[in-house]
Short mmCIF file of C-alpha atoms in Angstrom, two decimals:
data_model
loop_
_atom_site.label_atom_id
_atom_site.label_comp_id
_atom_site.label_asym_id
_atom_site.label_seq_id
_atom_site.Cartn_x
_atom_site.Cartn_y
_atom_site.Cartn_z
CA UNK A 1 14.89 -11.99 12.17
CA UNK A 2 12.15 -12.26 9.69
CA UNK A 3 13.73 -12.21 5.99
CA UNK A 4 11.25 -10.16 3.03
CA UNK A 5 12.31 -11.43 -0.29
CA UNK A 6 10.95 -9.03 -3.14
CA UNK A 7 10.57 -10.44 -6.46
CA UNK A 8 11.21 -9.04 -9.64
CA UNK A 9 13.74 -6.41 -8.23
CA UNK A 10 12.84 -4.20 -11.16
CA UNK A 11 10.42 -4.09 -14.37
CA UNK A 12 9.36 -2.15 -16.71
CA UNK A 13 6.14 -1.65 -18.05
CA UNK A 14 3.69 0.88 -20.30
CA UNK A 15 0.89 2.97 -18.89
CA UNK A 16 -2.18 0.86 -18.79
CA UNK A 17 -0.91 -1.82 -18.03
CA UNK A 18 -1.22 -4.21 -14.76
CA UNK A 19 1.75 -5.47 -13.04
CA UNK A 20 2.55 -7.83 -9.59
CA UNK A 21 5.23 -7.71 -7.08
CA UNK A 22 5.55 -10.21 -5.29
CA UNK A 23 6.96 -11.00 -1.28
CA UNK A 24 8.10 -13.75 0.50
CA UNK A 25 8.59 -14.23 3.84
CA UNK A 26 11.26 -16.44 5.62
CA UNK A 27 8.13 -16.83 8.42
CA UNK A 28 4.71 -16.59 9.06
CA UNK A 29 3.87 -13.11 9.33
CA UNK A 30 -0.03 -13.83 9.10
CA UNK A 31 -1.45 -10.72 7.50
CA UNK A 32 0.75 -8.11 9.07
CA UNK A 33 2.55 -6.92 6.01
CA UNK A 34 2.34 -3.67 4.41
CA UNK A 35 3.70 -1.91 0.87
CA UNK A 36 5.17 1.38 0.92
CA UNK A 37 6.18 3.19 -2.56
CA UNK A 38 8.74 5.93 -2.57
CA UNK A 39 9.88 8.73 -5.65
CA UNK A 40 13.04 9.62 -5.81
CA UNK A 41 14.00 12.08 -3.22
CA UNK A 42 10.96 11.55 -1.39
CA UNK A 43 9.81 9.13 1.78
CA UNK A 44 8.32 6.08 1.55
CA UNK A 45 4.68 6.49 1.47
CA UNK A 46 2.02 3.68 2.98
CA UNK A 47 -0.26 2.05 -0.07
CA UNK A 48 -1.35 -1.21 1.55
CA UNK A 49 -1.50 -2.42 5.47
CA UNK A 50 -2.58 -5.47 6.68
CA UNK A 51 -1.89 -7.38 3.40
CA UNK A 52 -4.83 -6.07 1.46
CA UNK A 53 -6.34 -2.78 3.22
CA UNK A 54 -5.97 0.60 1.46
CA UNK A 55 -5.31 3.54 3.59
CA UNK A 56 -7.79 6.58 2.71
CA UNK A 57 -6.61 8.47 -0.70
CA UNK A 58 -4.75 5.77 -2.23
CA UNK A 59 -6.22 5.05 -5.00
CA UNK A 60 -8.14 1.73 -6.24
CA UNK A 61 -5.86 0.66 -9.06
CA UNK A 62 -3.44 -0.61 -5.82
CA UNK A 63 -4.04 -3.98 -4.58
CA UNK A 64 -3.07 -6.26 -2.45
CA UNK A 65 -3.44 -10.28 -1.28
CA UNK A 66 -1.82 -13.03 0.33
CA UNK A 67 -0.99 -14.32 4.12
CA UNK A 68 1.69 -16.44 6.18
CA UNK A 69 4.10 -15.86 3.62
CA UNK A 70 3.44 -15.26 -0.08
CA UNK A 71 2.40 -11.72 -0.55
CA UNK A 72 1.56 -9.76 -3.71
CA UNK A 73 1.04 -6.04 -4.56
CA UNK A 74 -1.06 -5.21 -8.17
CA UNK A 75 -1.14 -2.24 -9.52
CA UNK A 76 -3.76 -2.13 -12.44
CA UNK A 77 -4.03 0.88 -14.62
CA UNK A 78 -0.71 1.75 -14.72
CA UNK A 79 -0.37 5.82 -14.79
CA UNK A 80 3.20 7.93 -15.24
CA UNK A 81 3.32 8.71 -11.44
CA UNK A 82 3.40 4.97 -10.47
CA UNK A 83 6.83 5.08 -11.26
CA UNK A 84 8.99 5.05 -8.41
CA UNK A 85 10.38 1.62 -5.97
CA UNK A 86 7.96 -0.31 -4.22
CA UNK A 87 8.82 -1.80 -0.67
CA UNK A 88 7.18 -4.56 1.37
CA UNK A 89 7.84 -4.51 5.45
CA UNK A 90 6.76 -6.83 8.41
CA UNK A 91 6.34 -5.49 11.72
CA UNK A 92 4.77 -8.94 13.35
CA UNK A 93 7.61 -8.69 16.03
CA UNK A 94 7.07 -4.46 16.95
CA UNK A 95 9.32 -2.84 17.14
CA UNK A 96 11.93 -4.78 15.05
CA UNK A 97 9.97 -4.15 11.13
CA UNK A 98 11.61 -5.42 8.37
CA UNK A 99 11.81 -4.37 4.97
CA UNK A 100 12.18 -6.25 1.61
CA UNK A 101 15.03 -5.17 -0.94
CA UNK A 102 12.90 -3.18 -2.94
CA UNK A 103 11.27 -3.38 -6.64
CA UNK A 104 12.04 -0.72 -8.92
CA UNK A 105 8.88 -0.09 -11.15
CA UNK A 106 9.69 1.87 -14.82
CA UNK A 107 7.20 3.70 -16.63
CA UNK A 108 7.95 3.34 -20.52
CA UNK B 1 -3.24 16.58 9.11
CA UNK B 2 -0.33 14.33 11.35
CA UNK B 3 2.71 15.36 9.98
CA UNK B 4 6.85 14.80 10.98
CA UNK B 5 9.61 16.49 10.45
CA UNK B 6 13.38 16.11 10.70
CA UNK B 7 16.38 18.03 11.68
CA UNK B 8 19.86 17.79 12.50
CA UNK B 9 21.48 16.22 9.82
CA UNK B 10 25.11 16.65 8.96
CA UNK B 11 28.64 15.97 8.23
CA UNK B 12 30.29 14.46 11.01
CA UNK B 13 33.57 12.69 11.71
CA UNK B 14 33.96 8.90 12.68
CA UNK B 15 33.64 8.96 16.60
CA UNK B 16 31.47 12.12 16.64
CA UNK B 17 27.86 12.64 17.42
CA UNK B 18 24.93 14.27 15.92
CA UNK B 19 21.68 14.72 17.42
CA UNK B 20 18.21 14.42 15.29
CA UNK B 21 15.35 15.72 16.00
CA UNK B 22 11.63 15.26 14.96
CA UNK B 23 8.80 17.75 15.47
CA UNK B 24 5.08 15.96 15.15
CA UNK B 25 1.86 18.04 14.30
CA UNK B 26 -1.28 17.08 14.50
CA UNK B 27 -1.08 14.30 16.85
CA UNK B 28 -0.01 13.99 20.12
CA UNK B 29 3.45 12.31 20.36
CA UNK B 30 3.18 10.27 23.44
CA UNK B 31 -0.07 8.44 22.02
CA UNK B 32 1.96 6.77 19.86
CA UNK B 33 5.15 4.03 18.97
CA UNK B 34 7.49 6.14 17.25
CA UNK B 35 11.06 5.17 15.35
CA UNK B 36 13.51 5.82 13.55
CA UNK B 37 14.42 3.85 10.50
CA UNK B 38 17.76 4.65 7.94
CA UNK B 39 17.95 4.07 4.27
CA UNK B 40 20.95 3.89 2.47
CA UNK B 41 21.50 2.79 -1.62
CA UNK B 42 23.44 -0.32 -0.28
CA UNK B 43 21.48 -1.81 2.63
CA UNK B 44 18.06 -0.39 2.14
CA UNK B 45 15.75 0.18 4.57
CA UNK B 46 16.95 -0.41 8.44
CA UNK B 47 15.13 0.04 11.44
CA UNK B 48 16.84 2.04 14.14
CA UNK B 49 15.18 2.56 16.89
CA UNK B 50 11.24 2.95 18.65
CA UNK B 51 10.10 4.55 21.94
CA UNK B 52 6.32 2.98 23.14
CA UNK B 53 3.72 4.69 23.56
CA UNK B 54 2.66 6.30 26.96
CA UNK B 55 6.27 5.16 28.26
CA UNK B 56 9.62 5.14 28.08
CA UNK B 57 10.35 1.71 26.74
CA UNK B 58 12.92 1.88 23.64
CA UNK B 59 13.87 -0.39 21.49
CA UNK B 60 17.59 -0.24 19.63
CA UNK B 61 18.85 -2.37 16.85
CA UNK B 62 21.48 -4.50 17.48
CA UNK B 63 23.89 -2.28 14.87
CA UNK B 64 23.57 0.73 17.25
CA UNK B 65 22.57 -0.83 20.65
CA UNK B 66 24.77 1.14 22.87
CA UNK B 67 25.96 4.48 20.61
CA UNK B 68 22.24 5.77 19.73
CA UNK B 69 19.45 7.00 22.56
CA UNK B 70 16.07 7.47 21.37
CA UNK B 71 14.14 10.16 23.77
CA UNK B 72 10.77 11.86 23.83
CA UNK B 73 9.74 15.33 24.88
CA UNK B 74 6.38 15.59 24.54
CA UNK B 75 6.06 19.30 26.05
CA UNK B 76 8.18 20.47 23.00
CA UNK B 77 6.35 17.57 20.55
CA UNK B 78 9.41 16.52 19.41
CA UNK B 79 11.39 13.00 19.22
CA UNK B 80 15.01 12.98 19.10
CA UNK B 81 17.72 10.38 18.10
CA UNK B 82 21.14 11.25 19.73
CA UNK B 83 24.11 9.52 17.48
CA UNK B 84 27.36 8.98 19.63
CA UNK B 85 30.14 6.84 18.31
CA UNK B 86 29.36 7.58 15.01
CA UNK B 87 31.03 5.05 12.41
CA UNK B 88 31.19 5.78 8.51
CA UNK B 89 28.17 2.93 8.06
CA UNK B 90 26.07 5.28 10.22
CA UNK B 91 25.47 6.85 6.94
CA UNK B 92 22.40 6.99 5.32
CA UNK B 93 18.98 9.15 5.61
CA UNK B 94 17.42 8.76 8.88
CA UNK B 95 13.89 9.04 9.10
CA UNK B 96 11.37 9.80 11.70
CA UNK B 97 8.38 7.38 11.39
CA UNK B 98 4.94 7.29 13.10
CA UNK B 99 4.17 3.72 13.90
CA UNK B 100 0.07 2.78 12.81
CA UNK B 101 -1.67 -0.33 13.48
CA UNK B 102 1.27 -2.89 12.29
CA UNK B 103 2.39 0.10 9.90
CA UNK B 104 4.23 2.89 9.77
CA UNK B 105 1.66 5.25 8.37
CA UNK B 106 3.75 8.90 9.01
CA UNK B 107 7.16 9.28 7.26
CA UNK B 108 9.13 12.58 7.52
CA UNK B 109 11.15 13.94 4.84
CA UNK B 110 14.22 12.48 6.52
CA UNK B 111 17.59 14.42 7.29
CA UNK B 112 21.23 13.07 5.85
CA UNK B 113 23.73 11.94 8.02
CA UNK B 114 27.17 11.73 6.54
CA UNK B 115 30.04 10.50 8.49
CA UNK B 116 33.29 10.98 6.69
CA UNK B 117 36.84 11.56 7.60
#
């Protein structure tokens, strides 16, 4: 199985800021990587498909980039509600998706 | 809007069963992959199970290959996980998950599933 390695696991950082999570894959998973972010007590929610796409309503200040293995998700702008555990996934090899460990993201 | 929505969580015993179920709105269920993926604060996020699209095909994770059938009835728009065998690291939230293009784009709320003695 394809292995997602998140990296930091958690930060903390002030509103306005920009900060990057990165992902590393144990494989080439080409572009086919996505990053979810979930709240406490709520599901995971899709920010980013296909390494760098937006669905419609996230907003701008997300961002993502790389391929084959190196990944990274920015968030610029950094508001209160960005505060919650960010998640990268693989699902090159439907329907077995894997998830990375998960970065916890702190508001000050 | 496509939404999901999950039921049939509980407190079970080791060796009992539950049986989830997941009602979809505003899209029509057979159309698309749908699975099941559990979260718990020590393992994560864990894929469970998938049904294809416009068939029957499922797909099982080796951890419950065997205990856990994944089923579709599209008349009643719902998805359902049945949990047999149930062992104490069966639990976790389970949630019901529309699959996108290389995504899973729909997440329910998910439904707890505690098994304790």
């Amino acid at each position: 199985d394809i292995q997602l390695t998140q990296s930091p696991s958690s930060l903390s950082a002030s509103v306005g800021d920009t900060v990057t999570i990165a992902c590393r894959a144990s494989q080439d998973v080409s572009s086919y990587l996505a990053w979810y972010q979930q709240k406490p007590g709520e599901a995971p929610y899709l920010l980013i498909y296909a390494a760098s796409a937006l669905p419609r309503g996230v907003p701008s200040r997300f961002s993502g980039r790389g391929f084959g293995t190196e990944f990274t998700l920015t968030i610029s702008s950094l508001q209160p509600e960005d505060s919650a555990t960010y998640y990268c996934q693989q699902l090159t090899n439907y329907p077995r998706a894997t998830f990375g460990q998960g970065t916890r993201l702190e508001i000050k | 809007e496509m939404q999901v929505l999950e039921s049939g969580g509980g407190l079970v015993q080791p060796g009992g069963s539950l049986r989830l179920s997941c009602e979809a709105s505003g899209f029509t269920l057979i159309s698309y992959h749908m699975a099941w993926v559990r979260q718990t604060p020590g393992k994560g996020l864990e894929w469970v199970s998938a049904i294809d699209k416009g068939a029957d095909t499922t797909h099982y994770a080796d951890s419950v290959r065997g205990r856990f059938i994944i089923s579709r009835d599209e008349s009643k728009k719902t998805l359902h996980l049945q949990l047999n065998s149930l062992r104490v690291d069966d639990t976790a939230v389970y949630y019901c998950v529309k699959v996108g293009n290389f995504n899973y784009d729909r997440w329910g709320r998910g439904t707890l599933v505690n098994v304790t003695s």
